[in-house]
Amino acid sequence: MLPGDKSISHRYALLAALARGTSRIEHFSAAADCQSTLDCLRKLGVKIERTASAVRITGAGLNGLQHSRRKLDAGNSGTTMRLLAGILAGQPFDSTLTGDRSLQRRPMRRVIEPLTQMGAEIHAGHEGVAPLKIHGRKLAGIDYTLPVPSAQVKSAILMAGLFAEGVTEVTEIVPTRDHTELALEEFGVHVGRFERTLRVTGGVELRPRDLTVPGDLSSGVFFLAAALILPESSLVLHDVGLNPTRTAVLDLLAGWGVPISLLSVREAGGELVGDVAVRHAPVEGGEIAGDEVAQLIDELPMLAALGPFTEKGIEIRDAKELRVKESDRIAVVAENLRRMGANVEERPDGLRVGGRSAGRLHGAEIETHGDHRIAMAFAVAALGAEGPSTIRHAECTDVSFPGFFESLDKVVER
Ligand code: S3P
């Protein structure tokens, strides 16, 4: 079974913590990243209980968070750090947000800038990196256009908007995942949408909700890719999130000749959910560039590692954001594909990976740089390589998918 969607789990936890009363979130992600969000919320005085299948979160209302004397540790999770920064910016107390070595290298100016414009005072390390010392203030709404397409930055501003006086507007030039907007509506906060501008009004009390998190399509993609690498495979992923801002990968693969069908599509908690069926077929390959990059961002390591199994190879452009993810995903993907004998050209904003005609991959020692999506992408590529591969620091898959290797084993055996 796929883990609960990581992006949605973070958002449900954060919003449940701001609601007055108890929310019950079924199929909450077991990912270490989502655990970081829960740990931070506990330090802020939120009551959280885990049952076998669910998380119960009891919030004390919009103004119910309490000062934490201890640092709030977001671990490896950019979503935890950026979304929580938005919430903490509007609190009547100070907080320190930190993270692991990877997160302490990732760019935070993109949230510091708009939150400061709203009235918060935030101190960061050199070059705008964590730890972040956030002096919460009375915030005022702003009208902000995102300079980088980022759902995390958009969400940080919308979260801060809940605490701001008046109206907060965010405009995105390139659409990104809209789980925050949908979740806010579920918790009782209206989000106005005018073309590419979103609008929230501060001071609205959130109502607790019972919700179920859909399966994580970004985790499911590793199995889809495995089915495309291993001849005669067929696979059905059940109860997967099919939010249209997340399914670009399915459209892309379908356009490359992969027989994909969606079954039992329904709506739950404002999100689309359904089953995805795929059969092994030749994958044409091609180019990924422009606006579609933002909605494929987490799938690009797997797509790049699928490159050597495609007819034409894969070229990724306009994706320099990949360099500031959990690792420099352009450099790390290129390095590991080369280790496996692929034909790769690294570019500042992407890479070009040769297709089948460049020859079969061979097994290699894979250096994950502690990046969960690199470990999973190359575990799948290794299934199609000649000879064994070793994935170093494979435990990093726990960041988004505890039990990944056991699941892969089961799926491949059948
Ligand atoms: C996420 C947004 C994306 C994505 C990340 C999760 C989210 O990051 O890469 O894995 O949950 O909002 P950016 O907002 O930095 O693009």
Short mmCIF file of C-alpha atoms and ligand atoms in Angstrom, two decimals:
data_model
loop_
_atom_site.label_atom_id
_atom_site.label_comp_id
_atom_site.label_asym_id
_atom_site.label_seq_id
_atom_site.Cartn_x
_atom_site.Cartn_y
_atom_site.Cartn_z
CA MET A 1 0.00 0.00 0.00
CA LEU A 2 1.31 3.44 -0.86
CA PRO A 3 2.02 5.77 2.04
CA GLY A 4 -0.37 8.68 2.56
CA ASP A 5 0.51 11.69 0.46
CA LYS A 6 3.32 13.61 2.13
CA SER A 7 2.29 17.08 0.96
CA ILE A 8 -1.32 16.60 2.03
CA SER A 9 -0.37 15.04 5.39
CA HIS A 10 1.72 18.10 6.32
CA ARG A 11 -1.12 20.44 5.45
CA TYR A 12 -3.82 18.50 7.31
CA ALA A 13 -1.61 18.34 10.41
CA LEU A 14 -0.82 22.05 10.38
CA LEU A 15 -4.41 23.14 9.78
CA ALA A 16 -5.82 20.67 12.33
CA ALA A 17 -3.40 22.18 14.84
CA LEU A 18 -4.91 25.62 14.22
CA ALA A 19 -8.53 24.45 14.43
CA ARG A 20 -10.42 24.42 17.71
CA GLY A 21 -11.15 20.79 18.59
CA THR A 22 -10.10 17.32 17.47
CA SER A 23 -9.45 16.30 13.88
CA ARG A 24 -8.91 12.69 12.89
CA ILE A 25 -6.62 12.13 9.93
CA GLU A 26 -6.72 8.61 8.45
CA HIS A 27 -3.83 7.20 6.38
CA PHE A 28 -1.54 9.97 7.61
CA SER A 29 1.91 9.54 6.07
CA ALA A 30 4.43 7.59 8.15
CA ALA A 31 7.22 9.54 6.42
CA ALA A 32 9.94 10.98 8.65
CA ASP A 33 9.17 14.38 7.08
CA CYS A 34 5.58 14.31 8.33
CA GLN A 35 6.77 13.07 11.71
CA SER A 36 8.94 16.23 11.86
CA THR A 37 5.81 18.34 11.38
CA LEU A 38 4.03 16.47 14.20
CA ASP A 39 7.06 16.81 16.50
CA CYS A 40 7.22 20.58 15.92
CA LEU A 41 3.48 20.93 16.55
CA ARG A 42 3.79 18.98 19.82
CA LYS A 43 6.52 21.39 20.96
CA LEU A 44 4.08 24.21 20.19
CA GLY A 45 1.59 22.70 22.65
CA VAL A 46 -0.65 20.80 20.24
CA LYS A 47 -2.08 17.50 21.49
CA ILE A 48 -1.37 14.67 19.05
CA GLU A 49 -2.18 10.98 19.43
CA ARG A 50 -1.37 8.27 16.95
CA THR A 51 -3.64 5.24 16.63
CA ALA A 52 -2.87 2.27 14.37
CA SER A 53 -4.31 3.90 11.26
CA ALA A 54 -4.81 7.54 12.12
CA VAL A 55 -3.54 10.65 13.84
CA ARG A 56 -5.80 12.60 16.21
CA ILE A 57 -4.84 16.25 16.49
CA THR A 58 -6.45 18.57 19.00
CA GLY A 59 -5.93 22.24 18.34
CA ALA A 60 -6.80 25.13 20.63
CA GLY A 61 -7.91 27.50 17.88
CA LEU A 62 -6.21 30.05 15.68
CA ASN A 63 -4.48 31.67 18.65
CA GLY A 64 -3.85 28.46 20.57
CA LEU A 65 -0.19 27.71 19.81
CA GLN A 66 2.25 28.09 22.69
CA HIS A 67 5.83 29.29 22.74
CA SER A 68 8.43 26.53 22.60
CA ARG A 69 11.63 27.07 24.56
CA ARG A 70 13.21 24.29 22.53
CA LYS A 71 14.22 24.64 18.88
CA LEU A 72 11.73 23.31 16.37
CA ASP A 73 13.50 20.72 14.25
CA ALA A 74 12.14 20.22 10.73
CA GLY A 75 14.67 17.43 10.04
CA ASN A 76 15.00 16.93 6.28
CA SER A 77 11.64 18.53 5.49
CA GLY A 78 11.50 21.74 3.45
CA THR A 79 7.70 21.68 3.61
CA THR A 80 7.75 21.61 7.43
CA MET A 81 10.19 24.49 7.62
CA ARG A 82 8.59 26.76 5.06
CA LEU A 83 4.93 26.23 5.96
CA LEU A 84 5.61 26.44 9.68
CA ALA A 85 7.61 29.64 9.12
CA GLY A 86 4.41 31.13 7.71
CA ILE A 87 2.45 30.15 10.81
CA LEU A 88 5.15 31.22 13.29
CA ALA A 89 5.54 34.61 11.61
CA GLY A 90 2.12 35.59 12.97
CA GLN A 91 2.47 34.32 16.55
CA PRO A 92 2.84 36.57 19.60
CA PHE A 93 6.10 34.75 20.51
CA ASP A 94 9.54 33.96 19.11
CA SER A 95 10.60 30.60 17.66
CA THR A 96 13.71 28.97 16.22
CA LEU A 97 13.32 26.61 13.30
CA THR A 98 16.20 24.36 12.37
CA GLY A 99 16.80 21.25 10.28
CA ASP A 100 19.37 18.64 9.26
CA ARG A 101 22.51 19.42 7.25
CA SER A 102 20.70 19.17 3.93
CA LEU A 103 17.87 21.49 5.04
CA GLN A 104 20.37 23.99 6.45
CA ARG A 105 21.73 24.43 2.94
CA ARG A 106 18.39 25.07 1.24
CA PRO A 107 17.21 28.57 0.26
CA MET A 108 14.90 30.23 2.78
CA ARG A 109 14.99 33.83 1.50
CA ARG A 110 12.06 32.91 -0.68
CA VAL A 111 9.88 32.71 2.46
CA ILE A 112 11.75 35.27 4.56
CA GLU A 113 11.15 37.98 1.97
CA PRO A 114 7.32 37.85 1.79
CA LEU A 115 6.90 37.11 5.51
CA THR A 116 9.04 40.14 6.32
CA GLN A 117 6.90 42.24 4.01
CA MET A 118 3.91 41.09 6.08
CA GLY A 119 5.61 42.43 9.22
CA ALA A 120 7.52 39.48 10.72
CA GLU A 121 11.14 39.75 11.76
CA ILE A 122 13.19 36.75 10.67
CA HIS A 123 16.92 36.19 11.10
CA ALA A 124 18.65 33.52 9.07
CA GLY A 125 22.21 32.31 8.64
CA HIS A 126 24.54 33.55 5.94
CA GLU A 127 22.97 33.35 2.48
CA GLY A 128 19.47 33.09 3.96
CA VAL A 129 19.60 29.54 5.28
CA ALA A 130 18.28 27.87 8.46
CA PRO A 131 18.32 28.06 11.44
CA LEU A 132 15.60 30.70 11.24
CA LYS A 133 14.93 32.89 14.27
CA ILE A 134 11.37 34.07 13.84
CA HIS A 135 10.08 36.98 15.88
CA GLY A 136 6.34 36.71 15.47
CA ARG A 137 4.50 39.97 14.92
CA LYS A 138 1.05 41.29 14.15
CA LEU A 139 0.98 40.75 10.39
CA ALA A 140 -0.72 42.68 7.64
CA GLY A 141 -1.94 41.18 4.37
CA ILE A 142 0.16 41.66 1.25
CA ASP A 143 -0.25 41.21 -2.46
CA TYR A 144 2.67 39.06 -3.60
CA THR A 145 3.71 37.54 -6.90
CA LEU A 146 5.87 34.43 -6.51
CA PRO A 147 9.27 34.90 -8.15
CA VAL A 148 9.88 31.11 -8.20
CA PRO A 149 7.13 28.56 -8.80
CA SER A 150 6.93 26.98 -5.34
CA ALA A 151 3.94 25.45 -3.57
CA GLN A 152 5.84 25.73 -0.31
CA VAL A 153 6.32 29.48 -0.62
CA LYS A 154 2.73 30.00 -1.77
CA SER A 155 1.54 27.96 1.20
CA ALA A 156 3.77 29.79 3.70
CA ILE A 157 2.17 33.08 2.64
CA LEU A 158 -1.37 31.68 2.77
CA MET A 159 -0.66 30.25 6.25
CA ALA A 160 0.65 33.65 7.41
CA GLY A 161 -2.44 35.20 5.82
CA LEU A 162 -4.60 33.35 8.37
CA PHE A 163 -3.03 35.53 11.07
CA ALA A 164 -2.78 38.76 9.08
CA GLU A 165 -5.04 41.75 9.25
CA GLY A 166 -7.07 42.10 6.07
CA VAL A 167 -6.63 40.25 2.82
CA THR A 168 -3.53 38.37 1.63
CA GLU A 169 -3.13 37.73 -2.07
CA VAL A 170 -0.62 35.45 -3.77
CA THR A 171 -0.21 35.26 -7.52
CA GLU A 172 1.58 32.38 -9.17
CA ILE A 173 2.72 32.73 -12.74
CA VAL A 174 3.25 28.99 -13.09
CA PRO A 175 0.64 26.83 -11.30
CA THR A 176 1.93 24.53 -8.55
CA ARG A 177 0.24 21.88 -6.38
CA ASP A 178 -2.87 23.35 -4.76
CA HIS A 179 -3.29 21.13 -1.68
CA THR A 180 -3.11 24.09 0.71
CA GLU A 181 -5.96 25.87 -1.04
CA LEU A 182 -8.12 22.70 -1.00
CA ALA A 183 -7.25 21.88 2.61
CA LEU A 184 -8.02 25.42 3.79
CA GLU A 185 -11.50 25.11 2.28
CA GLU A 186 -11.96 21.78 4.10
CA PHE A 187 -11.04 23.39 7.41
CA GLY A 188 -13.50 26.22 6.78
CA VAL A 189 -11.37 29.02 5.34
CA HIS A 190 -12.55 30.33 2.01
CA VAL A 191 -9.81 30.77 -0.59
CA GLY A 192 -10.76 33.10 -3.40
CA ARG A 193 -9.30 32.18 -6.80
CA PHE A 194 -9.14 34.76 -9.56
CA GLU A 195 -7.20 33.39 -12.50
CA ARG A 196 -3.75 32.86 -10.97
CA THR A 197 -4.33 34.87 -7.80
CA LEU A 198 -5.34 33.34 -4.48
CA ARG A 199 -6.86 35.31 -1.66
CA VAL A 200 -7.45 34.62 2.04
CA THR A 201 -8.85 36.85 4.75
CA GLY A 202 -7.19 36.76 8.15
CA GLY A 203 -8.80 35.96 11.49
CA VAL A 204 -11.17 33.17 10.38
CA GLU A 205 -11.51 30.33 12.93
CA LEU A 206 -10.78 26.85 11.49
CA ARG A 207 -13.15 23.95 12.17
CA PRO A 208 -11.76 20.50 12.98
CA ARG A 209 -12.26 17.80 10.34
CA ASP A 210 -12.11 14.03 9.87
CA LEU A 211 -10.19 13.39 6.66
CA THR A 212 -8.41 10.58 4.82
CA VAL A 213 -5.11 11.22 3.07
CA PRO A 214 -4.90 9.73 -0.44
CA GLY A 215 -1.96 7.53 -1.45
CA ASP A 216 1.13 9.42 -2.58
CA LEU A 217 1.41 9.43 -6.37
CA SER A 218 4.99 10.75 -6.11
CA SER A 219 5.84 7.51 -4.25
CA GLY A 220 3.75 5.43 -6.65
CA VAL A 221 5.79 6.69 -9.58
CA PHE A 222 8.70 4.46 -8.55
CA PHE A 223 6.49 1.40 -9.03
CA LEU A 224 5.12 2.71 -12.32
CA ALA A 225 8.69 3.11 -13.53
CA ALA A 226 9.56 -0.41 -12.33
CA ALA A 227 6.67 -1.76 -14.43
CA LEU A 228 8.05 0.06 -17.46
CA ILE A 229 11.54 -1.33 -16.89
CA LEU A 230 10.55 -4.97 -16.23
CA PRO A 231 9.06 -6.73 -19.29
CA GLU A 232 5.58 -8.25 -19.04
CA SER A 233 4.69 -6.26 -15.94
CA SER A 234 1.29 -4.93 -15.09
CA LEU A 235 0.47 -2.94 -12.01
CA VAL A 236 -2.47 -1.26 -10.29
CA LEU A 237 -1.93 1.40 -7.66
CA HIS A 238 -4.99 1.74 -5.42
CA ASP A 239 -6.44 4.86 -3.79
CA VAL A 240 -3.85 7.26 -5.14
CA GLY A 241 -4.15 11.03 -5.04
CA LEU A 242 -5.03 12.27 -8.53
CA ASN A 243 -5.10 16.00 -7.92
CA PRO A 244 -4.63 17.48 -11.42
CA THR A 245 -1.69 19.58 -10.16
CA ARG A 246 0.14 16.31 -9.39
CA THR A 247 -0.74 14.06 -12.33
CA ALA A 248 1.48 15.66 -14.97
CA VAL A 249 3.67 12.56 -14.78
CA LEU A 250 0.77 10.35 -15.89
CA ASP A 251 -0.02 12.64 -18.83
CA LEU A 252 3.64 12.72 -19.80
CA LEU A 253 4.00 8.92 -19.75
CA ALA A 254 0.72 8.46 -21.61
CA GLY A 255 2.02 10.88 -24.26
CA TRP A 256 5.14 8.71 -24.53
CA GLY A 257 3.03 5.67 -25.40
CA VAL A 258 2.53 4.11 -21.96
CA PRO A 259 -0.90 2.46 -21.53
CA ILE A 260 -2.17 4.10 -18.34
CA SER A 261 -5.76 4.11 -17.18
CA LEU A 262 -7.49 5.72 -14.24
CA LEU A 263 -10.22 3.75 -12.49
CA SER A 264 -12.81 4.53 -9.78
CA VAL A 265 -11.94 8.21 -9.70
CA ARG A 266 -13.80 9.98 -6.90
CA GLU A 267 -13.54 13.02 -4.67
CA ALA A 268 -12.56 12.96 -1.00
CA GLY A 269 -11.85 16.00 1.14
CA GLY A 270 -11.69 18.17 -1.97
CA GLU A 271 -8.99 15.94 -3.50
CA LEU A 272 -9.41 13.49 -6.38
CA VAL A 273 -8.54 9.87 -5.57
CA GLY A 274 -8.56 6.74 -7.74
CA ASP A 275 -6.67 3.71 -9.01
CA VAL A 276 -3.93 3.88 -11.63
CA ALA A 277 -3.36 0.86 -13.90
CA VAL A 278 -0.30 0.53 -16.10
CA ARG A 279 1.12 -2.16 -18.39
CA HIS A 280 4.67 -2.62 -19.58
CA ALA A 281 5.24 -1.00 -22.97
CA PRO A 282 8.04 0.71 -24.83
CA VAL A 283 8.47 4.28 -23.56
CA GLU A 284 9.19 6.79 -26.27
CA GLY A 285 10.96 9.43 -24.14
CA GLY A 286 11.42 13.06 -25.15
CA GLU A 287 11.71 16.52 -23.69
CA ILE A 288 10.54 17.96 -20.37
CA ALA A 289 10.76 21.76 -20.21
CA GLY A 290 8.97 25.02 -19.43
CA ASP A 291 5.94 25.29 -17.18
CA GLU A 292 5.40 21.53 -16.90
CA VAL A 293 8.61 21.24 -14.84
CA ALA A 294 6.94 22.72 -11.72
CA GLN A 295 4.27 20.00 -11.66
CA LEU A 296 6.78 17.20 -12.28
CA ILE A 297 9.43 18.45 -9.91
CA ASP A 298 9.48 15.48 -7.51
CA GLU A 299 9.21 12.95 -10.33
CA LEU A 300 12.22 14.22 -12.30
CA PRO A 301 14.85 12.00 -10.62
CA MET A 302 12.83 8.88 -11.51
CA LEU A 303 12.09 10.12 -15.02
CA ALA A 304 15.77 10.89 -15.61
CA ALA A 305 16.75 7.43 -14.35
CA LEU A 306 14.14 5.95 -16.72
CA GLY A 307 15.93 7.70 -19.59
CA PRO A 308 18.25 4.77 -20.51
CA PHE A 309 15.17 2.51 -20.82
CA THR A 310 13.39 4.80 -23.30
CA GLU A 311 13.56 4.79 -27.09
CA LYS A 312 14.74 8.38 -27.59
CA GLY A 313 16.25 9.22 -24.21
CA ILE A 314 15.08 12.07 -21.98
CA GLU A 315 16.05 15.70 -21.96
CA ILE A 316 15.16 17.89 -18.97
CA ARG A 317 15.45 21.69 -19.23
CA ASP A 318 14.32 24.72 -17.15
CA ALA A 319 14.73 22.69 -13.96
CA LYS A 320 17.45 24.49 -12.03
CA GLU A 321 15.23 24.24 -8.91
CA LEU A 322 16.37 20.62 -8.81
CA ARG A 323 19.75 21.86 -7.62
CA VAL A 324 18.26 23.11 -4.32
CA LYS A 325 16.23 20.06 -3.32
CA GLU A 326 17.27 17.51 -0.67
CA SER A 327 20.44 17.18 -2.75
CA ASP A 328 21.63 18.80 -5.97
CA ARG A 329 19.46 16.43 -7.94
CA ILE A 330 20.90 17.36 -11.33
CA ALA A 331 24.46 16.61 -10.28
CA VAL A 332 23.56 13.53 -8.22
CA VAL A 333 21.36 11.96 -10.92
CA ALA A 334 24.07 12.60 -13.54
CA GLU A 335 26.78 11.14 -11.28
CA ASN A 336 24.84 7.94 -10.57
CA LEU A 337 23.65 7.43 -14.14
CA ARG A 338 27.28 7.70 -15.25
CA ARG A 339 28.28 5.14 -12.64
CA MET A 340 25.76 2.79 -14.24
CA GLY A 341 27.21 3.41 -17.69
CA ALA A 342 24.51 5.72 -19.09
CA ASN A 343 25.19 8.41 -21.60
CA VAL A 344 24.55 11.69 -19.70
CA GLU A 345 25.14 15.33 -20.37
CA GLU A 346 24.73 17.61 -17.36
CA ARG A 347 23.54 21.17 -17.97
CA PRO A 348 23.07 24.11 -15.55
CA ASP A 349 19.26 23.71 -15.68
CA GLY A 350 18.85 20.01 -16.41
CA LEU A 351 20.32 17.03 -18.18
CA ARG A 352 20.13 14.91 -21.29
CA VAL A 353 20.11 11.14 -20.83
CA GLY A 354 20.67 8.82 -23.79
CA GLY A 355 18.07 6.15 -24.54
CA ARG A 356 18.26 2.40 -25.23
CA SER A 357 20.63 2.71 -28.15
CA ALA A 358 23.36 3.85 -25.69
CA GLY A 359 23.40 0.27 -24.33
CA ARG A 360 22.22 -1.51 -21.20
CA LEU A 361 23.03 -0.13 -17.74
CA HIS A 362 25.32 -2.10 -15.47
CA GLY A 363 25.06 -2.41 -11.69
CA ALA A 364 27.02 0.12 -9.65
CA GLU A 365 27.54 1.60 -6.21
CA ILE A 366 24.91 4.35 -5.92
CA GLU A 367 25.72 7.43 -3.87
CA THR A 368 22.39 8.80 -2.62
CA HIS A 369 23.78 11.85 -0.79
CA GLY A 370 21.07 11.05 1.76
CA ASP A 371 18.33 11.97 -0.72
CA HIS A 372 15.27 9.69 -0.53
CA ARG A 373 14.14 10.19 -4.11
CA ILE A 374 17.63 9.43 -5.46
CA ALA A 375 17.73 6.17 -3.46
CA MET A 376 14.33 5.06 -4.78
CA ALA A 377 14.92 6.16 -8.39
CA PHE A 378 18.19 4.23 -8.59
CA ALA A 379 16.84 1.17 -6.79
CA VAL A 380 14.31 0.98 -9.62
CA ALA A 381 16.89 1.65 -12.35
CA ALA A 382 19.02 -1.10 -10.78
CA LEU A 383 16.20 -3.60 -11.49
CA GLY A 384 16.90 -3.17 -15.19
CA ALA A 385 20.70 -3.18 -14.97
CA GLU A 386 23.09 -6.05 -15.63
CA GLY A 387 24.56 -7.22 -12.30
CA PRO A 388 23.92 -6.05 -8.75
CA SER A 389 23.86 -2.48 -7.48
CA THR A 390 24.41 -1.20 -3.96
CA ILE A 391 22.41 1.79 -2.73
CA ARG A 392 24.42 3.60 -0.07
CA HIS A 393 22.57 5.10 2.91
CA ALA A 394 19.41 3.48 1.63
CA GLU A 395 17.71 4.21 4.96
CA CYS A 396 17.10 7.76 3.69
CA THR A 397 14.00 6.39 1.91
CA ASP A 398 12.29 6.71 5.33
CA VAL A 399 12.10 10.45 4.66
CA SER A 400 9.08 9.88 2.41
CA PHE A 401 8.49 6.11 2.21
CA PRO A 402 9.29 3.89 5.21
CA GLY A 403 9.17 0.29 4.00
CA PHE A 404 9.97 1.19 0.39
CA PHE A 405 12.35 -1.72 -0.21
CA GLU A 406 9.94 -4.26 1.30
CA SER A 407 7.15 -2.91 -0.91
CA LEU A 408 9.36 -2.99 -4.00
CA ASP A 409 10.34 -6.54 -3.22
CA LYS A 410 6.69 -7.60 -2.92
CA VAL A 411 5.58 -5.80 -6.08
CA VAL A 412 8.43 -7.18 -8.17
CA GLU A 413 8.06 -10.77 -6.92
CA ARG A 414 4.40 -11.16 -7.88
C1 S3P B 1 6.10 20.50 -1.87
C2 S3P B 1 6.43 21.37 -2.86
C3 S3P B 1 7.58 21.18 -3.75
C4 S3P B 1 8.06 19.73 -3.71
C5 S3P B 1 8.17 19.19 -2.31
C6 S3P B 1 6.84 19.24 -1.62
C7 S3P B 1 4.94 20.81 -1.02
O1 S3P B 1 8.64 22.01 -3.31
O2 S3P B 1 9.30 19.61 -4.37
O3 S3P B 1 8.63 17.86 -2.33
O4 S3P B 1 4.48 19.93 -0.27
O5 S3P B 1 4.48 21.96 -1.08
P1 S3P B 1 8.78 23.55 -3.79
O6 S3P B 1 7.64 24.31 -3.25
O7 S3P B 1 10.09 24.02 -3.21
O8 S3P B 1 8.81 23.48 -5.30
#
